[in-house]
């Protein structure tokens, strides 16, 4: 099996590479590339994302043919794709970080700044928080409800169809922290930084 | 709810841990990679490396340590000490660091913080502030391990780095550092009340009660400590169980 981590200059993806390599341990081939041909021929895709919504979308768009290739992979061919952090946020139609920016539009919804109740909650939301599982998700196999995951973000994905939400977390309000829609998976938290439990989520994705 | 973080810090000089411990399970007390792994397995919420190597030529040493550690520890890794250029940050992040902490360079030129956070995202830019008390409720920023006075007010500076895109502040009291008499709670309280980004408390921890004070009295989002963990007086687990018993929420 070939799994591609999309490298589109979206900031620091070393931790994503390290953790997937650790879990794959030679059984699964992990590619790190933005090469369209390689992406097309892979079995699964990981779409990381760091920095702002706008900078990530701009970086994706700057690589000729990448957005269409990802769309063909995930939407037309319905092959498994995991978005992490801003990688998940970009599933939305629109984001408001830095400037109003169009997202990939794969799951109807928007990405807005977390309402921190006038400074009552510090932003970014950094650290370990419990996830509250909302529905059975293939990537949550053997993951206990209320497990701790590592977060670092100031914006949240608000999908229109609540049925896509697979987990939420509590920070000033109930924030969407994982989604599953058919073959599309996304986590707002960083499984690659969430210790053994996070590696288990990666393992679940690789075993899909 | 969001948990309060416990962050063990390892001081690294020329590739070796300074004030290394002698845990029974350690083969080499001076090996930063092995120590980081022990902390991570023990439940540390993050690991912090502080490179105190004096010379500039040895940057490759810390980068190499980060590279090895990042392959074994899957919790966030923060690296500080001697970060002066965008290239320094790039090198550390590519090696596997999740955050870098900037100290002197931020004081010299706050635009560096802005440039770095714009390029890499606020989530990986920590500004380390070393503060010393100068009068009642007044603290000043010092650099070079507390030797150089800057004349800059610590509270004003904290606000300024927040405005310029710092994602977190690592606040060390130079009066308390190394004393084991507890954090400077007044300093912490003042900074946490005047900023909206998470503050990591540092400098002075000698007992588990000090960790409690940093979080509950000082308002810190995370507590950093070195020697109480280095010398094996307490394990990370002890700290967490203690805090939990006093109703401070931690990741157990």
Coordinates of C-alpha atoms in Angstrom, one line a residue:
Chain A
X1 CA 0.0 0.0 0.0
X2 CA 1.1 3.5 -0.8
X3 CA 0.2 6.4 1.4
X4 CA 1.1 9.9 0.3
X5 CA 1.6 12.8 2.7
X6 CA 1.0 15.8 0.6
X7 CA 4.0 18.2 0.8
X8 CA 2.8 21.5 -0.4
X9 CA 5.1 23.8 1.6
X10 CA 2.4 24.3 4.3
X11 CA 4.9 24.6 7.1
X12 CA 6.3 22.0 9.4
X13 CA 5.3 18.4 8.4
X14 CA 8.3 16.6 10.0
X15 CA 6.2 15.3 12.9
X16 CA 3.6 14.0 10.5
X17 CA 6.3 12.2 8.5
X18 CA 7.9 10.8 11.6
X19 CA 4.8 9.4 13.2
X20 CA 3.4 7.9 10.0
X21 CA 6.8 6.3 9.3
X22 CA 6.9 4.9 12.9
X23 CA 3.4 3.4 12.5
X24 CA 4.0 2.1 9.0
X25 CA 7.3 0.5 10.0
X26 CA 8.0 -0.8 6.5
X27 CA 4.6 -2.5 6.1
X28 CA 3.2 0.5 4.3
X29 CA 5.1 2.7 1.9
X30 CA 5.0 6.4 2.9
X31 CA 5.6 9.0 0.2
X32 CA 6.1 12.7 0.9
X33 CA 5.5 14.6 -2.2
X34 CA 3.4 17.1 -4.2
X35 CA 4.0 15.1 -7.4
X36 CA 0.6 14.8 -9.1
X37 CA 1.4 11.4 -10.7
X38 CA 2.4 9.9 -7.4
X39 CA -0.6 11.3 -5.7
X40 CA -2.9 9.8 -8.3
X41 CA -1.4 6.4 -7.9
X42 CA -1.5 6.3 -4.1
X43 CA -4.0 4.4 -2.1
X44 CA -4.5 6.9 0.7
X45 CA -3.7 10.6 1.2
X46 CA -2.8 12.6 4.2
X47 CA -3.3 16.3 3.9
X48 CA -1.5 18.2 6.7
X49 CA -1.7 21.9 7.3
X50 CA -0.1 24.5 9.5
X51 CA -0.2 28.2 9.5
X52 CA -3.2 30.1 8.4
X53 CA -6.2 28.9 6.4
X54 CA -5.3 31.4 3.7
X55 CA -1.6 30.5 3.5
X56 CA -2.5 26.8 3.2
X57 CA -5.1 27.3 0.5
X58 CA -2.7 29.6 -1.4
X59 CA 0.1 27.0 -1.2
X60 CA -2.3 24.3 -2.5
X61 CA -3.3 26.5 -5.3
X62 CA 0.2 27.4 -6.2
X63 CA 1.0 23.8 -7.3
X64 CA -0.4 23.3 -10.7
X65 CA -3.2 20.7 -10.9
X66 CA -2.9 19.7 -7.2
X67 CA -6.4 20.8 -6.1
X68 CA -8.1 19.0 -9.0
X69 CA -6.0 15.9 -8.4
X70 CA -7.0 15.9 -4.7
X71 CA -10.6 16.4 -5.7
X72 CA -10.6 13.6 -8.2
X73 CA -8.9 11.3 -5.6
X74 CA -11.2 12.1 -2.7
X75 CA -14.5 13.1 -4.2
X76 CA -14.7 11.4 -7.6
X77 CA -12.8 8.2 -6.8
X78 CA -13.8 8.2 -3.1
X79 CA -10.4 7.0 -1.8
X80 CA -9.5 7.6 1.8
X81 CA -8.1 11.0 2.7
X82 CA -7.1 12.3 6.2
X83 CA -6.9 16.0 6.8
X84 CA -5.0 17.2 9.9
X85 CA -5.6 20.6 11.5
X86 CA -5.8 23.2 8.7
X87 CA -5.8 20.1 6.4
X88 CA -9.2 19.4 7.9
X89 CA -10.3 23.0 7.9
X90 CA -9.7 23.3 4.2
X91 CA -12.6 20.8 3.6
X92 CA -14.9 23.8 4.2
X93 CA -16.3 26.2 1.6
X94 CA -14.9 29.2 3.2
X95 CA -12.4 30.4 5.9
X96 CA -12.0 33.7 7.6
X97 CA -8.4 33.6 8.9
X98 CA -6.3 36.6 7.6
X99 CA -8.9 37.2 4.8
X100 CA -12.1 35.6 3.5
X101 CA -10.7 32.6 1.5
X102 CA -12.5 29.9 -0.4
X103 CA -11.7 26.4 0.8
X104 CA -11.9 23.1 -1.1
X105 CA -15.7 22.9 -0.6
X106 CA -15.8 19.2 0.1
X107 CA -17.9 19.4 3.3
X108 CA -20.3 22.3 3.4
X109 CA -19.4 24.7 6.2
X110 CA -17.1 27.5 7.3
X111 CA -14.0 28.0 9.4
X112 CA -14.3 30.8 12.0
X113 CA -12.3 32.1 14.9
X114 CA -13.1 30.3 18.2
X115 CA -15.3 32.6 20.4
X116 CA -13.0 32.9 23.4
X117 CA -15.7 34.8 25.4
X118 CA -13.9 38.2 25.4
X119 CA -10.5 36.8 26.5
X120 CA -11.8 34.4 29.1
X121 CA -10.2 31.6 27.1
X122 CA -6.7 32.0 25.9
X123 CA -6.0 31.6 22.2
X124 CA -4.5 29.6 20.6
X125 CA -6.2 26.6 22.1
X126 CA -2.9 24.8 22.9
X127 CA -2.5 21.6 24.8
X128 CA -4.2 18.3 25.6
X129 CA -8.0 18.2 25.6
X130 CA -10.5 15.4 25.8
X131 CA -12.4 14.3 22.8
X132 CA -16.1 13.4 23.1
X133 CA -16.9 10.9 20.4
X134 CA -20.2 11.6 18.7
X135 CA -20.5 8.7 16.3
X136 CA -18.6 5.6 15.4
X137 CA -15.7 6.4 13.2
X138 CA -13.4 4.0 11.5
X139 CA -10.3 5.9 12.7
X140 CA -11.6 5.7 16.3
X141 CA -11.4 2.0 16.5
X142 CA -10.2 1.1 20.0
X143 CA -10.0 4.8 21.0
X144 CA -11.8 5.4 24.3
X145 CA -14.2 8.2 24.6
X146 CA -12.6 11.2 26.5
X147 CA -9.1 10.3 25.3
X148 CA -6.7 13.2 25.4
X149 CA -5.4 14.6 22.1
X150 CA -3.0 17.5 21.4
X151 CA -4.5 20.7 20.0
X152 CA -3.0 23.9 18.7
X153 CA -5.4 26.2 16.8
X154 CA -7.4 29.4 17.0
X155 CA -10.0 28.6 14.4
X156 CA -12.7 26.0 14.2
X157 CA -14.5 24.1 11.5
X158 CA -18.3 24.5 11.6
X159 CA -20.0 22.1 9.2
X160 CA -23.6 22.6 8.2
X161 CA -24.5 19.0 8.4
X162 CA -23.9 17.9 12.0
X163 CA -24.0 14.3 10.9
X164 CA -20.4 14.5 9.7
X165 CA -19.1 15.3 13.2
X166 CA -17.4 12.3 14.7
X167 CA -15.9 14.1 17.8
X168 CA -16.1 17.4 19.7
X169 CA -14.0 18.9 22.4
X170 CA -14.8 21.5 25.0
X171 CA -13.0 24.8 24.8
X172 CA -15.2 27.8 25.5
X173 CA -17.9 25.9 23.5
X174 CA -18.2 22.5 21.9
X175 CA -15.7 22.6 19.1
X176 CA -15.7 20.2 16.2
X177 CA -12.5 18.2 16.4
X178 CA -13.1 15.3 14.1
X179 CA -15.2 14.6 11.1
X180 CA -16.0 11.6 8.9
X181 CA -17.9 11.7 5.7
X182 CA -17.7 8.6 3.6
X183 CA -14.0 8.3 2.7
X184 CA -13.1 11.7 4.1
X185 CA -11.6 11.9 7.5
X186 CA -10.3 15.0 9.4
X187 CA -8.9 15.8 12.8
X188 CA -8.5 19.3 14.3
X189 CA -6.1 17.8 16.8
X190 CA -2.7 16.4 15.9
X191 CA -2.7 12.6 16.1
X192 CA 1.0 12.8 15.2
X193 CA 1.7 14.6 18.5
X194 CA -0.8 12.8 20.7
X195 CA 1.4 10.1 22.1
X196 CA 0.5 6.4 21.8
X197 CA -3.2 7.1 21.5
X198 CA -2.6 9.5 18.5
X199 CA -0.4 6.8 16.8
X200 CA -3.3 4.4 17.2
X201 CA -5.5 6.8 15.2
X202 CA -2.8 6.8 12.5
X203 CA -2.7 3.1 12.6
X204 CA -6.5 2.9 12.2
X205 CA -6.3 5.1 9.1
X206 CA -3.4 3.0 7.6
X207 CA -5.5 -0.1 8.2
X208 CA -8.6 1.1 6.5
Chain B
X1 CA -11.7 20.7 29.2
X2 CA -8.1 21.8 28.4
X3 CA -5.5 20.2 30.7
X4 CA -2.7 22.0 32.4
X5 CA 0.6 20.9 30.9
X6 CA 3.7 19.6 32.7
X7 CA 6.8 20.3 30.7
X8 CA 10.2 18.8 31.7
X9 CA 13.1 20.9 30.4
X10 CA 16.5 19.5 29.5
X11 CA 19.4 21.8 29.4
X12 CA 21.8 20.7 26.7
X13 CA 25.4 21.8 26.3
X14 CA 27.6 20.5 23.4
X15 CA 25.2 17.7 22.9
X16 CA 25.1 16.5 26.5
X17 CA 22.5 17.0 29.2
X18 CA 23.7 19.3 31.9
X19 CA 23.0 18.2 35.5
X20 CA 22.1 14.7 34.2
X21 CA 20.3 12.4 36.4
X22 CA 20.9 8.8 37.3
X23 CA 17.6 7.0 36.8
X24 CA 18.1 3.3 37.1
X25 CA 16.6 2.8 33.6
X26 CA 19.1 5.2 32.0
X27 CA 22.1 3.8 30.3
X28 CA 23.7 7.2 29.7
X29 CA 22.5 10.0 31.9
X30 CA 24.0 12.6 29.6
X31 CA 22.2 11.4 26.5
X32 CA 19.4 13.9 25.7
X33 CA 17.6 11.6 23.4
X34 CA 17.3 8.8 26.0
X35 CA 16.2 11.2 28.7
X36 CA 13.6 12.8 26.5
X37 CA 12.2 9.3 25.7
X38 CA 11.9 8.5 29.4
X39 CA 10.0 11.7 30.0
X40 CA 7.8 11.1 27.1
X41 CA 7.1 7.5 28.2
X42 CA 6.5 8.8 31.7
X43 CA 3.6 11.1 30.6
X44 CA 5.3 14.4 29.9
X45 CA 2.9 16.6 28.0
X46 CA 5.7 18.2 26.0
X47 CA 9.4 18.1 26.0
X48 CA 11.6 21.2 26.0
X49 CA 15.3 21.3 25.0
X50 CA 17.3 24.4 26.0
X51 CA 20.6 24.5 24.1
X52 CA 23.0 26.4 26.4
X53 CA 26.0 25.8 24.2
X54 CA 27.9 29.0 24.2
X55 CA 29.4 28.9 20.7
X56 CA 27.5 29.4 17.5
X57 CA 29.4 26.7 15.6
X58 CA 27.6 23.8 17.3
X59 CA 24.1 24.3 16.0
X60 CA 24.3 21.1 14.0
X61 CA 24.7 19.2 17.4
X62 CA 21.3 20.4 18.7
X63 CA 19.7 19.8 15.3
X64 CA 20.9 16.3 15.3
X65 CA 19.6 15.7 18.8
X66 CA 16.2 17.0 17.8
X67 CA 16.2 14.8 14.7
X68 CA 16.9 11.7 16.8
X69 CA 14.4 12.6 19.6
X70 CA 11.6 13.4 17.1
X71 CA 11.8 9.9 15.7
X72 CA 11.1 8.4 19.2
X73 CA 8.9 10.9 21.0
X74 CA 5.4 11.6 19.8
X75 CA 4.6 14.5 22.0
X76 CA 5.3 18.2 21.2
X77 CA 8.9 19.1 21.2
X78 CA 10.1 22.7 21.9
X79 CA 13.6 23.8 21.3
X80 CA 15.3 27.0 22.4
X81 CA 18.7 28.6 22.8
X82 CA 20.6 30.5 20.2
X83 CA 17.8 30.9 17.8
X84 CA 18.8 34.0 15.8
X85 CA 17.7 33.6 12.2
X86 CA 14.9 32.3 10.1
X87 CA 17.3 29.6 8.9
X88 CA 17.9 28.5 12.5
X89 CA 14.1 28.0 12.9
X90 CA 13.8 26.2 9.5
X91 CA 16.6 23.8 10.5
X92 CA 15.0 22.9 13.8
X93 CA 11.5 22.5 12.4
X94 CA 12.8 20.3 9.6
X95 CA 14.6 18.2 12.1
X96 CA 11.3 17.6 13.9
X97 CA 10.9 20.3 16.5
X98 CA 7.2 21.5 16.8
X99 CA 8.0 24.8 18.4
X100 CA 11.0 27.0 18.7
X101 CA 11.6 29.4 21.6
X102 CA 13.2 32.8 20.8
X103 CA 14.8 34.8 23.6
X104 CA 17.5 37.4 23.0
X105 CA 16.7 37.8 19.3
X106 CA 13.1 38.8 20.2
X107 CA 14.3 41.4 22.6
X108 CA 16.8 42.8 20.1
X109 CA 14.3 43.0 17.3
X110 CA 10.6 42.2 17.8
X111 CA 10.1 42.2 14.1
X112 CA 11.9 38.8 14.1
X113 CA 9.0 37.4 16.0
X114 CA 6.6 38.9 13.5
X115 CA 8.6 37.5 10.6
X116 CA 8.9 34.1 12.1
X117 CA 5.2 33.8 13.1
X118 CA 4.1 34.9 9.7
X119 CA 6.4 32.4 8.0
X120 CA 5.8 29.4 10.2
X121 CA 2.6 30.2 12.0
X122 CA 2.1 31.4 15.6
X123 CA 1.6 27.9 16.8
X124 CA 5.3 27.2 16.6
X125 CA 6.7 30.5 17.9
X126 CA 7.3 30.7 21.6
X127 CA 8.9 33.8 23.1
X128 CA 11.0 33.2 26.1
X129 CA 11.1 36.1 28.5
X130 CA 13.6 36.3 31.3
X131 CA 12.4 38.8 33.9
X132 CA 13.9 40.2 37.0
X133 CA 12.1 42.2 39.7
X134 CA 13.3 45.8 39.9
X135 CA 10.7 47.2 42.3
X136 CA 7.3 46.4 43.7
X137 CA 5.2 45.0 40.9
X138 CA 7.7 45.9 38.3
X139 CA 9.9 43.5 36.3
X140 CA 12.5 44.1 33.7
X141 CA 13.5 41.9 30.8
X142 CA 17.0 40.5 31.0
X143 CA 19.0 38.7 28.3
X144 CA 22.0 36.4 28.2
X145 CA 20.9 34.2 31.1
X146 CA 20.1 37.2 33.4
X147 CA 23.3 39.0 32.9
X148 CA 22.3 41.8 30.6
X149 CA 19.8 44.4 31.7
X150 CA 17.6 45.8 28.9
X151 CA 15.6 48.5 30.5
X152 CA 12.5 47.0 28.9
X153 CA 9.4 46.5 31.1
X154 CA 8.4 42.8 31.2
X155 CA 4.7 43.4 31.0
X156 CA 4.9 45.8 28.1
X157 CA 7.2 43.4 26.3
X158 CA 4.9 40.4 26.8
X159 CA 2.0 42.4 25.2
X160 CA 4.3 43.4 22.4
X161 CA 5.3 39.9 21.5
X162 CA 1.7 38.8 21.6
X163 CA 0.8 41.6 19.1
X164 CA 3.7 40.4 16.9
X165 CA 2.4 36.9 16.6
X166 CA 4.0 34.9 19.5
X167 CA 1.8 31.8 20.2
X168 CA 3.0 31.3 23.7
X169 CA 5.2 33.0 26.3
X170 CA 7.8 31.0 28.3
X171 CA 8.2 33.2 31.4
X172 CA 11.3 32.7 33.6
X173 CA 11.9 34.6 36.8
X174 CA 15.6 35.2 37.0
X175 CA 15.2 35.9 40.7
X176 CA 13.8 32.5 41.3
X177 CA 15.6 30.4 38.7
X178 CA 17.7 27.7 40.5
X179 CA 16.5 28.6 44.0
X180 CA 13.9 25.9 44.3
X181 CA 11.8 28.3 46.3
X182 CA 8.9 28.4 43.9
X183 CA 7.8 30.5 40.9
X184 CA 7.5 34.3 41.2
X185 CA 3.7 34.1 41.4
X186 CA 3.2 37.8 41.3
X187 CA 5.1 38.1 38.1
X188 CA 3.2 35.2 36.6
X189 CA -0.2 36.7 37.7
X190 CA 0.7 40.0 36.2
X191 CA 1.8 38.6 32.9
X192 CA -1.1 36.2 32.5
X193 CA -3.6 38.9 33.4
X194 CA -2.2 41.2 30.8
X195 CA -1.9 38.8 27.9
X196 CA -4.3 36.5 26.0
X197 CA -1.9 33.8 24.9
X198 CA -0.9 30.8 27.0
X199 CA 2.0 31.4 29.5
X200 CA 4.4 28.7 30.5
X201 CA 5.8 29.2 34.0
X202 CA 9.5 28.6 34.6
X203 CA 12.1 29.2 37.2
X204 CA 12.2 28.1 40.8
X205 CA 10.4 24.8 41.2
X206 CA 11.5 22.8 44.2
X207 CA 8.3 21.0 45.2
X208 CA 5.1 19.8 43.7
X209 CA 3.2 22.5 45.5
X210 CA 5.1 25.0 43.4
X211 CA 3.6 23.6 40.3
X212 CA 0.2 24.0 41.9
X213 CA 0.9 27.6 42.7
X214 CA 2.1 28.4 39.1
X215 CA -1.2 27.1 37.7
X216 CA -3.7 28.1 40.3
X217 CA -2.3 31.2 41.8
X218 CA -0.2 32.4 38.8
X219 CA -2.7 31.5 36.0
X220 CA -0.1 29.6 33.9
X221 CA -1.4 27.2 31.2
X222 CA 1.7 25.0 31.6
X223 CA 4.5 24.5 34.1
X224 CA 8.0 23.9 33.2
X225 CA 10.6 22.4 35.5
X226 CA 14.1 21.0 35.2
X227 CA 15.8 19.9 38.3
X228 CA 13.0 18.3 40.3
X229 CA 12.6 15.8 37.4
X230 CA 16.3 15.6 36.5
X231 CA 17.4 14.4 39.9
X232 CA 14.6 11.9 40.1
X233 CA 13.1 13.5 43.1
X234 CA 9.8 13.3 41.4
X235 CA 8.5 11.6 38.3
X236 CA 6.2 13.3 35.9
X237 CA 3.5 10.9 37.1
X238 CA 4.0 12.0 40.8
X239 CA 3.5 15.6 39.7
X240 CA 0.3 14.8 37.8
X241 CA -1.2 12.7 40.5
X242 CA -0.4 15.4 43.1
X243 CA -2.1 18.1 40.9
X244 CA -5.0 15.8 40.2
X245 CA -5.5 15.2 43.9
X246 CA -5.7 19.0 44.4
X247 CA -8.4 19.3 41.6
X248 CA -6.0 20.7 39.0
X249 CA -6.9 19.1 35.7
X250 CA -4.1 17.2 34.0
X251 CA -3.8 14.5 31.4
X252 CA -3.4 11.3 33.4

